[in-house]
Amino acid sequence: MTNAVAELDLCALAAAIAAGDVTSVAATTVALERLDTVGSKLNAVVRLDVERALRAAEAADRQRASGAALPPLHGVPLAHKDLFYRAGDLSAGGSKIRAGFRPDVTATVVQRLDASGALDLGRLQLAEFAMSPTGYNEHNGHALNPWNPAYVPGGSSSGSAVAVAARLVAGSLGTDTGGSLRHPGAMCGLVGLKPTWGLVPTDGVMPLSASLDCVGPLTRTARDSARLLSMIAGHDYETPLKGDIRGMAIAVPGGYYRELLDPGIAVRLEQAVVVLRKLGVTTIETAPPDMALINALMQVLMSAEAATIHRRWLIERPQDYADQVRARLEPGLLYPATRYVEALSLRAALTQGWIAACIGSADLALLPAISLHVPTVAATTEGDPADVAAFIGKLTHCTRGINYLGLPAASVPCGFDAASMPVAFQLVGRPFAEAAILRVADAYQSATEWHLHAPVAAELNQTKREPCPSSICIPMRSASA
Amino acid sequence: MSEDLLRQVAADLNFASDAASRVPRMAALMADNNRRIADVPLPFDSTPYAMPLWLAAADKR
């Protein structure tokens, strides 16, 4: 029973609860037990609200028994990154500095999930102040990648990705300021969706950079992502998933997006493109504009806005920041105000330029999610700090610029590398093109099985996944459709 | 900007003396970012609100 419930994805679990095949109490009990056992081993959990969750589950089962109409996530247990506020509950944001912070507001997205019937089991690990693409957290320790604990899980929404990949919960909210949903999505084999900037409310969510922050879901499937996005954005993204993507066009930008690309990752991306072509998609090659400028503008915006909200603590408690985190915040104290305003003022024009250059006449662009193989914890923490910082910067090569552009993007798992770690591509769309991204990702997952593989650390005793280091292995279901 | 000026900004304007001592670590990155952005000709009739205005116009949901 435990494994059978844990193996259900979000939509399947919601359907099982709605049909009465699984009670909300049973699903919640399984999730709480697994978060406590497997989740603790993987250092994915910050805190669980056991009694409150079980009371809510009992109420959900009573409501179903009454014959009342049920909302789309009725009785489904979820847990989220520890920066989503619920009034009165602790919310440390992965930091030492905010260890005792209890907000007096509840995030709008949390309220929307409550209204959708979802249960809130507690909060999950993250990088300190949501500021690391690897999930680095000096104070709480790293969350561990369930595919191999020697490797980073990706960040900053590390605990969310670990919990979903290890089948502890079927979905989780995270945030993305420079790739913080797509990095852990790619590194843990999940769909990490960063919506268009401004689509999903960020009030009641610990800020990092207001011009860049986005709230989004981490899930196993694109359909699950569509379900969660529909709830938090207040718009239906699930109905348009029809499976048929014939006639769509996808651009594959070269240049900058190929500069750091590892040959092993490139093979997986090429295989994904082959699958999409078999599904009826046409592809075109495009060339990106000056990404060094876009990255510089993103860096100015992020560090200036982050340093503004951290300035007092940077002065009064500099020792309470990890060195990696403080080093990314402090430059924001020093940029001229004119650079910051220029960064904001150039944004719309550069975004239109990027779309014209990278997407062109196509519907979406396909990029690497991460150009490199998932790194080990040691590779991102040991050695000369300047070398480590330079290496970590390479992990965000294909993600951080998209935040400056404000565009929607998602990581989509597309295989494993020779070390049996996940590989992903990234789909990027025009503003508010979430439906198109999810439609293509859903069709891809309908034709492949990468998202069905579970890591051994999930302790499900199922062996669906093959490591598949070969460059020609493409597990497919019906890509010829 | 010179490292001395950056130190002065950190220490005098932002009251962050510790950050001033770490200026050499940030100086190269900042100089590069500053130069790249400064080289872009910004139209006189520009506004920092252009992005939200453009996104609002693009939202056809």
Coordinates of C-alpha atoms in Angstrom, one line a residue:
Chain A
M1 CA 0.0 0.0 0.0
T2 CA 2.7 2.5 1.0
N3 CA 4.7 2.0 -2.2
A4 CA 1.6 1.9 -4.4
V5 CA 0.5 5.3 -3.0
A6 CA 4.0 6.8 -3.2
E7 CA 4.3 5.8 -6.9
L8 CA 1.2 7.7 -7.9
D9 CA 2.0 11.0 -9.6
L10 CA 0.0 14.1 -8.6
C11 CA -2.9 13.8 -11.0
A12 CA -3.2 10.0 -10.4
L13 CA -3.2 10.5 -6.6
A14 CA -5.8 13.3 -6.9
A15 CA -8.0 11.0 -9.0
A16 CA -7.5 8.1 -6.6
I17 CA -8.6 10.2 -3.7
A18 CA -11.5 11.6 -5.6
A19 CA -12.7 8.2 -6.6
G20 CA -12.3 6.8 -3.0
D21 CA -9.6 4.3 -4.0
V22 CA -7.3 5.9 -1.5
T23 CA -8.3 8.0 1.5
S24 CA -6.7 11.3 2.1
V25 CA -5.7 10.0 5.6
A26 CA -3.9 7.0 4.0
A27 CA -2.1 9.2 1.4
T28 CA -1.1 11.8 4.1
T29 CA 0.1 9.1 6.4
V30 CA 2.3 7.6 3.7
A31 CA 3.7 11.0 2.8
L32 CA 4.4 11.9 6.4
E33 CA 6.1 8.6 7.1
R34 CA 8.2 8.8 4.0
L35 CA 9.1 12.4 4.6
D36 CA 10.2 11.5 8.1
T37 CA 12.2 8.4 7.1
V38 CA 13.5 8.8 3.5
G39 CA 13.2 12.5 3.6
S40 CA 15.4 12.8 6.7
K41 CA 18.0 10.5 5.2
L42 CA 18.1 12.9 2.2
N43 CA 18.1 16.0 4.4
A44 CA 15.1 17.3 2.4
V45 CA 12.8 18.2 5.3
V46 CA 12.8 21.4 7.4
R47 CA 9.6 20.7 9.4
L48 CA 6.4 18.7 9.3
D49 CA 3.1 19.7 10.7
V50 CA 1.9 16.2 11.5
E51 CA -1.1 16.8 13.6
R52 CA -2.5 19.6 11.5
A53 CA -2.0 17.6 8.3
L54 CA -3.8 14.6 9.7
R55 CA -6.7 16.7 10.9
A56 CA -7.0 18.2 7.5
A57 CA -6.9 14.8 5.9
E58 CA -9.6 13.5 8.1
A59 CA -11.7 16.6 7.2
A60 CA -11.1 15.9 3.6
D61 CA -12.3 12.4 3.8
R62 CA -15.4 13.5 5.7
Q63 CA -16.1 16.0 3.0
R64 CA -15.8 13.4 0.3
A65 CA -18.1 11.1 2.2
S66 CA -20.7 13.8 2.4
G67 CA -21.0 13.9 -1.4
A68 CA -19.9 17.5 -1.7
A69 CA -18.3 18.7 -4.9
L70 CA -14.5 18.3 -4.6
P71 CA -11.9 20.7 -5.8
P72 CA -9.1 19.5 -8.2
L73 CA -6.5 18.7 -5.5
H74 CA -8.9 17.5 -2.8
G75 CA -7.0 15.8 0.0
V76 CA -3.7 15.6 -1.8
P77 CA -0.7 16.0 0.5
L78 CA 2.0 18.4 -0.6
A79 CA 5.0 20.1 1.0
H80 CA 6.8 23.2 -0.2
K81 CA 10.1 25.1 -0.1
D82 CA 10.7 26.8 3.2
L83 CA 10.1 30.3 2.0
F84 CA 6.3 30.2 1.5
Y85 CA 4.7 31.9 4.4
R86 CA 1.8 30.6 6.4
A87 CA 0.8 33.1 9.1
G88 CA 2.2 32.1 12.5
D89 CA 4.5 29.3 11.2
L90 CA 8.3 29.4 11.2
S91 CA 9.8 30.3 7.9
A92 CA 13.6 30.6 7.9
G93 CA 14.3 30.7 4.2
G94 CA 17.2 28.3 4.6
S95 CA 19.1 30.8 6.7
K96 CA 20.5 31.2 10.2
I97 CA 19.5 34.8 10.3
R98 CA 15.7 34.1 10.0
A99 CA 15.7 31.0 12.1
G100 CA 12.9 32.3 14.4
F101 CA 10.9 34.3 11.9
R102 CA 7.1 33.8 12.0
P103 CA 5.3 35.8 9.3
D104 CA 1.9 37.3 10.0
V105 CA 0.7 36.7 6.5
T106 CA 0.0 33.7 4.3
A107 CA 1.2 33.6 0.8
T108 CA -1.5 34.0 -1.9
V109 CA -0.2 30.8 -3.6
V110 CA -0.5 28.9 -0.3
Q111 CA -4.1 30.2 0.0
R112 CA -4.8 29.2 -3.5
L113 CA -3.6 25.6 -2.9
D114 CA -5.7 25.5 0.3
A115 CA -8.7 26.5 -1.8
S116 CA -7.8 23.8 -4.3
G117 CA -8.1 21.2 -1.6
A118 CA -4.4 20.4 -1.3
L119 CA -3.0 19.6 2.2
D120 CA 0.1 21.4 3.4
L121 CA 2.4 18.9 5.3
G122 CA 5.3 21.3 6.0
R123 CA 8.4 22.9 4.6
L124 CA 11.3 21.6 2.7
Q125 CA 15.0 22.4 2.4
L126 CA 16.5 25.1 0.2
A127 CA 19.7 26.9 -0.4
E128 CA 20.4 29.7 2.1
F129 CA 18.2 32.6 1.2
A130 CA 17.4 30.8 -2.1
M131 CA 20.8 31.8 -3.4
S132 CA 22.6 28.8 -4.8
P133 CA 22.2 26.8 -8.1
T134 CA 23.6 23.7 -6.3
G135 CA 21.4 23.8 -3.2
Y136 CA 24.3 24.8 -1.0
N137 CA 23.3 25.3 2.6
E138 CA 26.1 25.7 5.0
H139 CA 23.8 26.0 8.0
N140 CA 21.4 23.1 7.5
G141 CA 23.7 20.9 5.4
H142 CA 23.0 19.9 1.8
A143 CA 19.9 18.2 0.7
L144 CA 21.1 15.0 -1.0
N145 CA 20.4 14.1 -4.6
P146 CA 18.3 10.9 -4.5
W147 CA 20.0 9.6 -7.6
N148 CA 23.3 9.7 -5.9
P149 CA 23.9 11.5 -2.5
A150 CA 27.5 12.4 -3.6
Y151 CA 26.0 14.8 -6.2
V152 CA 24.3 18.1 -5.6
P153 CA 20.5 18.1 -6.0
G154 CA 20.4 21.5 -7.6
G155 CA 19.0 24.7 -6.1
S156 CA 17.8 26.7 -4.7
S157 CA 14.6 24.7 -4.5
S158 CA 16.6 21.6 -3.5
G159 CA 14.3 20.0 -0.9
S160 CA 11.3 20.3 -3.2
A161 CA 13.1 18.5 -6.0
V162 CA 14.5 15.8 -3.7
A163 CA 11.1 15.2 -2.1
V164 CA 9.3 14.9 -5.5
A165 CA 12.0 12.8 -7.1
A166 CA 12.1 10.4 -4.1
R167 CA 8.3 10.1 -4.2
L168 CA 7.8 11.6 -0.8
V169 CA 5.2 14.1 -2.2
A170 CA 3.7 14.2 -5.7
G171 CA 4.4 17.9 -6.2
S172 CA 6.0 20.9 -4.5
L173 CA 6.2 24.7 -5.0
G174 CA 9.5 26.3 -5.4
T175 CA 10.9 29.7 -6.6
D176 CA 13.1 30.6 -9.5
T177 CA 15.2 33.8 -9.6
G178 CA 18.1 32.6 -11.8
G179 CA 17.1 29.0 -12.4
S180 CA 16.1 27.7 -9.0
L181 CA 13.3 25.5 -10.3
R182 CA 15.0 24.4 -13.5
H183 CA 18.4 23.5 -11.8
P184 CA 16.9 21.1 -9.3
G185 CA 14.4 19.9 -11.8
A186 CA 17.2 19.0 -14.3
M187 CA 19.4 17.5 -11.6
C188 CA 16.7 15.4 -10.0
G189 CA 14.9 14.3 -13.2
L190 CA 11.8 16.5 -12.9
V191 CA 9.7 19.1 -14.6
G192 CA 10.6 22.4 -13.0
L193 CA 8.4 25.2 -14.4
K194 CA 9.4 28.9 -14.1
P195 CA 6.3 30.8 -15.2
T196 CA 6.3 34.2 -17.0
W197 CA 7.5 36.9 -14.5
G198 CA 4.4 38.3 -12.8
L199 CA 2.0 35.4 -13.8
V200 CA 2.0 33.9 -10.3
P201 CA 1.7 36.1 -7.2
T202 CA 4.8 36.3 -5.1
D203 CA 3.4 38.0 -2.0
G204 CA 4.0 36.1 1.2
V205 CA 7.1 34.5 -0.4
M206 CA 10.5 35.4 1.0
P207 CA 11.9 37.7 -1.7
L208 CA 15.3 37.6 -3.3
S209 CA 14.9 39.9 -6.3
A210 CA 11.4 41.3 -7.0
S211 CA 12.2 41.9 -10.7
L212 CA 13.2 38.3 -11.2
D213 CA 11.5 36.1 -8.6
C214 CA 8.9 33.6 -9.9
V215 CA 6.9 30.9 -8.1
G216 CA 6.4 27.6 -9.9
P217 CA 5.9 23.8 -9.5
L218 CA 8.3 20.9 -9.4
T219 CA 6.6 17.7 -10.5
R220 CA 7.3 14.4 -12.2
T221 CA 5.1 15.1 -15.2
A222 CA 4.1 18.0 -17.3
R223 CA 0.5 17.2 -16.6
D224 CA 1.1 17.5 -12.9
S225 CA 2.9 20.8 -13.5
A226 CA -0.2 22.0 -15.5
R227 CA -2.5 21.0 -12.6
L228 CA -0.4 22.9 -10.0
L229 CA 0.1 25.9 -12.2
S230 CA -3.6 26.1 -12.9
M231 CA -4.2 26.3 -9.2
I232 CA -1.6 28.9 -8.3
A233 CA -2.1 31.0 -11.5
G234 CA -5.9 30.9 -11.5
H235 CA -6.1 29.8 -15.2
D236 CA -6.6 26.4 -16.8
Y237 CA -3.4 24.9 -18.2
E238 CA -4.4 21.3 -18.1
T239 CA -7.2 21.1 -20.7
P240 CA -5.0 22.2 -23.6
L241 CA -2.8 19.1 -23.1
K242 CA -4.1 17.1 -26.0
G243 CA -1.0 15.1 -26.8
D244 CA -0.9 16.1 -30.4
I245 CA 1.9 18.6 -31.2
R246 CA 2.0 18.1 -34.9
G247 CA 2.6 21.3 -36.7
M248 CA 4.4 23.0 -33.9
A249 CA 7.9 24.4 -34.5
I250 CA 10.8 24.5 -32.1
A251 CA 13.9 26.5 -32.5
V252 CA 17.3 25.2 -31.3
P253 CA 19.6 28.1 -30.7
G254 CA 23.4 27.5 -31.2
G255 CA 26.2 29.9 -30.3
Y256 CA 26.2 30.8 -26.7
Y257 CA 24.0 27.9 -25.7
R258 CA 26.5 25.4 -27.2
E259 CA 29.7 27.1 -25.8
L260 CA 29.9 25.1 -22.6
L261 CA 27.8 22.1 -23.7
D262 CA 29.3 18.8 -22.6
P263 CA 29.3 16.2 -25.5
G264 CA 27.4 13.7 -23.4
I265 CA 24.7 16.2 -22.7
A266 CA 24.6 17.2 -26.3
V267 CA 23.8 13.6 -27.3
R268 CA 20.8 13.5 -25.0
L269 CA 19.5 16.8 -26.4
E270 CA 19.9 15.6 -29.9
Q271 CA 17.9 12.5 -29.0
A272 CA 15.2 14.6 -27.5
V273 CA 15.0 16.6 -30.7
V274 CA 14.7 13.3 -32.7
V275 CA 11.7 12.3 -30.5
L276 CA 10.0 15.7 -30.9
R277 CA 10.5 15.4 -34.7
K278 CA 8.9 12.0 -34.7
L279 CA 5.9 13.6 -32.8
G280 CA 5.5 16.0 -35.8
V281 CA 7.4 19.0 -34.6
T282 CA 9.6 20.9 -37.1
T283 CA 12.8 22.3 -35.9
I284 CA 14.9 25.3 -37.0
E285 CA 18.3 26.5 -36.0
T286 CA 18.7 30.0 -34.5
A287 CA 21.4 32.2 -33.0
P288 CA 21.2 34.0 -29.7
P289 CA 22.1 37.7 -29.3
D290 CA 24.8 39.1 -26.9
M291 CA 24.2 36.9 -23.8
A292 CA 27.1 38.5 -21.9
L293 CA 25.2 41.7 -21.8
I294 CA 21.9 40.0 -20.7
N295 CA 23.8 38.1 -18.0
A296 CA 25.4 41.3 -16.8
L297 CA 22.0 43.1 -16.6
M298 CA 20.6 40.1 -14.7
Q299 CA 23.4 40.2 -12.2
V300 CA 23.0 43.9 -11.6
L301 CA 19.2 43.5 -11.0
M302 CA 19.6 40.5 -8.8
S303 CA 22.4 41.7 -6.6
A304 CA 21.1 45.3 -6.3
E305 CA 17.6 44.2 -5.3
A306 CA 18.9 41.4 -3.0
A307 CA 21.5 43.6 -1.4
T308 CA 18.8 46.2 -0.7
I309 CA 16.8 43.8 1.4
H310 CA 19.9 42.2 3.0
R311 CA 21.9 45.4 3.6
R312 CA 21.2 45.7 7.3
W313 CA 22.1 42.1 8.0
L314 CA 25.2 42.3 5.7
I315 CA 26.4 45.1 8.0
E316 CA 25.2 43.7 11.4
R317 CA 25.5 39.9 10.9
P318 CA 28.0 39.3 8.0
Q319 CA 29.3 36.2 9.8
D320 CA 25.9 34.6 9.7
Y321 CA 26.0 34.3 5.9
A322 CA 27.8 31.5 4.2
D323 CA 30.8 33.0 2.2
Q324 CA 29.3 31.8 -1.1
V325 CA 26.1 33.6 -0.4
R326 CA 27.5 36.9 0.9
A327 CA 29.9 37.1 -2.1
R328 CA 26.8 37.1 -4.4
L329 CA 25.0 39.7 -2.4
E330 CA 27.6 42.3 -1.7
P331 CA 28.3 43.5 -5.2
G332 CA 24.7 44.9 -5.1
L333 CA 25.9 47.4 -2.6
L334 CA 28.3 49.0 -5.1
Y335 CA 26.6 49.3 -8.5
P336 CA 25.6 52.9 -9.5
A337 CA 21.9 53.5 -9.3
T338 CA 22.0 54.4 -13.0
R339 CA 23.1 50.9 -13.9
Y340 CA 20.2 49.5 -12.0
V341 CA 17.7 51.7 -13.8
E342 CA 19.3 51.0 -17.1
A343 CA 19.0 47.3 -16.4
L344 CA 15.2 47.7 -15.9
S345 CA 14.8 50.1 -18.8
L346 CA 16.5 47.8 -21.4
R347 CA 14.6 44.7 -20.4
A348 CA 11.6 44.8 -22.7
A349 CA 13.6 45.7 -25.8
L350 CA 16.2 43.1 -25.1
T351 CA 13.6 40.5 -24.5
Q352 CA 11.9 41.2 -27.8
G353 CA 15.3 41.0 -29.4
W354 CA 16.1 37.6 -27.8
I355 CA 12.7 36.2 -28.9
A356 CA 13.3 37.4 -32.4
A357 CA 16.8 35.9 -32.5
C358 CA 16.3 32.7 -30.5
I359 CA 12.7 31.7 -31.2
G360 CA 12.1 33.5 -34.5
S361 CA 9.2 32.0 -36.3
A362 CA 9.0 29.0 -34.0
D363 CA 6.7 28.4 -31.1
L364 CA 9.4 27.6 -28.5
A365 CA 13.1 27.4 -28.1
L366 CA 14.9 24.3 -26.9
L367 CA 18.0 24.9 -24.8
P368 CA 20.1 22.8 -22.5
A369 CA 18.8 23.1 -18.9
I370 CA 22.4 22.7 -17.7
S371 CA 25.3 22.5 -20.0
L372 CA 27.3 20.3 -17.7
H373 CA 26.8 16.9 -16.0
V374 CA 25.4 17.1 -12.5
P375 CA 28.4 18.0 -10.3
T376 CA 29.4 16.3 -7.1
V377 CA 29.1 18.1 -3.8
A378 CA 32.9 18.2 -3.5
A379 CA 33.3 19.9 -6.9
T380 CA 31.1 22.7 -5.7
T381 CA 32.5 23.2 -2.2
E382 CA 36.1 22.3 -2.1
G383 CA 39.1 24.2 -3.5
D384 CA 39.9 27.8 -4.3
P385 CA 36.8 29.9 -3.7
A386 CA 37.3 31.8 -7.0
D387 CA 37.5 28.5 -8.9
V388 CA 34.4 27.1 -7.1
A389 CA 32.5 30.4 -7.9
A390 CA 33.5 30.2 -11.5
F391 CA 32.4 26.6 -11.8
I392 CA 29.1 27.3 -10.1
G393 CA 28.5 30.2 -12.5
K394 CA 28.7 27.7 -15.4
L395 CA 25.8 25.8 -14.0
T396 CA 23.5 28.8 -14.6
H397 CA 24.9 29.5 -18.1
C398 CA 21.5 28.6 -19.8
T399 CA 19.1 29.6 -17.1
R400 CA 19.9 33.0 -15.5
G401 CA 19.5 35.1 -18.6
I402 CA 15.9 33.8 -19.0
N403 CA 15.0 35.4 -15.7
Y404 CA 16.1 38.8 -16.9
L405 CA 14.0 38.2 -20.0
G406 CA 11.0 37.3 -17.8
L407 CA 10.1 34.4 -20.1
P408 CA 8.5 31.1 -19.2
A409 CA 10.7 28.0 -19.2
A410 CA 10.8 24.5 -17.9
S411 CA 13.3 21.7 -17.4
V412 CA 12.2 18.4 -19.0
P413 CA 14.1 15.2 -18.1
C414 CA 15.5 13.4 -21.2
G415 CA 17.7 10.7 -19.9
F416 CA 20.7 9.9 -17.8
D417 CA 24.5 10.3 -18.2
A418 CA 27.3 7.9 -17.8
A419 CA 27.2 8.4 -14.0
S420 CA 23.5 7.6 -14.0
M421 CA 22.6 11.2 -13.2
P422 CA 19.6 12.9 -14.8
V423 CA 19.9 15.1 -18.0
A424 CA 17.3 17.6 -19.1
F425 CA 16.5 20.0 -21.8
Q426 CA 14.9 23.3 -21.3
L427 CA 11.9 24.7 -23.2
V428 CA 11.5 28.5 -23.3
G429 CA 8.5 30.4 -24.7
R430 CA 7.2 33.8 -25.4
P431 CA 5.5 35.6 -22.5
F432 CA 2.5 33.6 -21.2
A433 CA 3.4 30.6 -23.4
E434 CA 3.2 28.2 -20.5
A435 CA 0.4 26.2 -22.2
A436 CA 2.7 25.6 -25.3
I437 CA 5.6 24.6 -23.1
L438 CA 3.5 22.1 -21.1
R439 CA 1.9 20.8 -24.2
V440 CA 5.2 19.9 -25.8
A441 CA 6.6 18.5 -22.5
D442 CA 3.5 16.4 -22.0
A443 CA 3.7 15.0 -25.6
Y444 CA 7.4 14.2 -25.1
Q445 CA 6.7 12.4 -21.8
S446 CA 3.9 10.5 -23.5
A447 CA 6.5 9.2 -26.0
T448 CA 9.3 8.5 -23.5
E449 CA 9.7 6.9 -20.1
W450 CA 12.4 8.9 -18.4
H451 CA 10.0 10.5 -16.0
L452 CA 8.8 7.0 -14.8
H453 CA 12.2 6.0 -13.4
A454 CA 12.6 6.3 -9.6
P455 CA 15.9 6.5 -7.8
V456 CA 16.9 3.7 -5.5
A457 CA 17.0 6.2 -2.6
A458 CA 13.2 6.4 -2.9
E459 CA 13.1 2.9 -1.4
L460 CA 10.2 1.7 -3.5
N461 CA 11.8 -1.6 -4.4
Q462 CA 11.0 -0.9 -8.1
T463 CA 13.6 -1.0 -10.8
K464 CA 12.0 0.8 -13.7
R465 CA 15.1 2.8 -14.6
E466 CA 18.0 1.6 -16.7
P467 CA 21.2 3.8 -16.3
C468 CA 21.4 3.8 -20.1
P469 CA 24.9 5.3 -20.6
S470 CA 24.8 4.4 -24.3
S471 CA 24.4 7.2 -26.7
I472 CA 21.8 5.4 -28.7
C473 CA 19.4 4.2 -26.0
I474 CA 16.0 6.1 -26.2
P475 CA 13.3 4.4 -24.2
M476 CA 10.2 5.4 -26.1
R477 CA 6.6 4.4 -26.0
S478 CA 4.8 5.6 -29.1
A479 CA 6.9 8.4 -30.6
S480 CA 5.9 7.3 -34.0
A481 CA 2.3 8.4 -33.4
Chain B
M1 CA 35.4 52.2 -10.9
S2 CA 38.5 52.0 -8.9
E3 CA 38.8 49.6 -5.9
D4 CA 39.4 52.5 -3.6
L5 CA 36.1 54.2 -4.7
L6 CA 34.2 50.9 -4.3
R7 CA 35.7 50.6 -0.8
Q8 CA 34.5 54.1 -0.1
V9 CA 31.0 53.4 -1.4
A10 CA 30.8 50.2 0.7
A11 CA 32.1 51.8 3.9
D12 CA 30.8 55.4 3.7
L13 CA 27.5 55.1 1.8
N14 CA 26.4 51.7 2.8
F15 CA 28.1 51.6 6.2
A16 CA 29.4 48.1 5.4
S17 CA 33.1 48.1 6.4
D18 CA 33.4 44.4 6.2
A19 CA 32.2 44.5 2.6
A20 CA 34.8 47.2 1.9
S21 CA 37.6 44.8 2.9
R22 CA 36.3 42.2 0.4
V23 CA 36.1 44.7 -2.5
P24 CA 39.0 43.1 -4.4
R25 CA 36.9 39.9 -4.9
M26 CA 34.1 41.9 -6.5
A27 CA 36.0 44.5 -8.5
A28 CA 36.6 42.6 -11.7
L29 CA 33.1 41.3 -12.0
M30 CA 31.6 44.8 -11.3
A31 CA 33.9 46.5 -13.7
D32 CA 33.0 44.1 -16.5
N33 CA 29.2 44.4 -15.8
N34 CA 29.4 48.2 -15.5
R35 CA 31.3 48.5 -18.8
R36 CA 29.0 46.2 -20.7
I37 CA 25.8 48.0 -19.6
A38 CA 27.4 51.5 -20.1
D39 CA 28.2 50.7 -23.7
V40 CA 24.5 50.2 -24.6
P41 CA 22.9 53.3 -26.0
L42 CA 19.8 53.8 -23.9
P43 CA 17.1 55.8 -25.8
F44 CA 16.2 59.1 -24.0
D45 CA 12.5 58.2 -23.9
S46 CA 13.1 55.0 -21.9
T47 CA 11.4 53.9 -18.8
P48 CA 12.1 51.3 -16.1
Y49 CA 8.4 50.4 -16.4
A50 CA 8.6 49.3 -20.0
M51 CA 8.8 45.6 -19.1
P52 CA 5.6 45.4 -17.0
L53 CA 3.8 47.5 -19.6
W54 CA 4.9 45.2 -22.4
L55 CA 4.0 42.1 -20.5
A56 CA 0.6 43.4 -19.7
A57 CA 0.0 44.1 -23.4
A58 CA 1.2 40.6 -24.2
D59 CA -1.1 38.9 -21.8
K60 CA -3.9 37.5 -23.9
R61 CA -5.3 34.9 -21.5

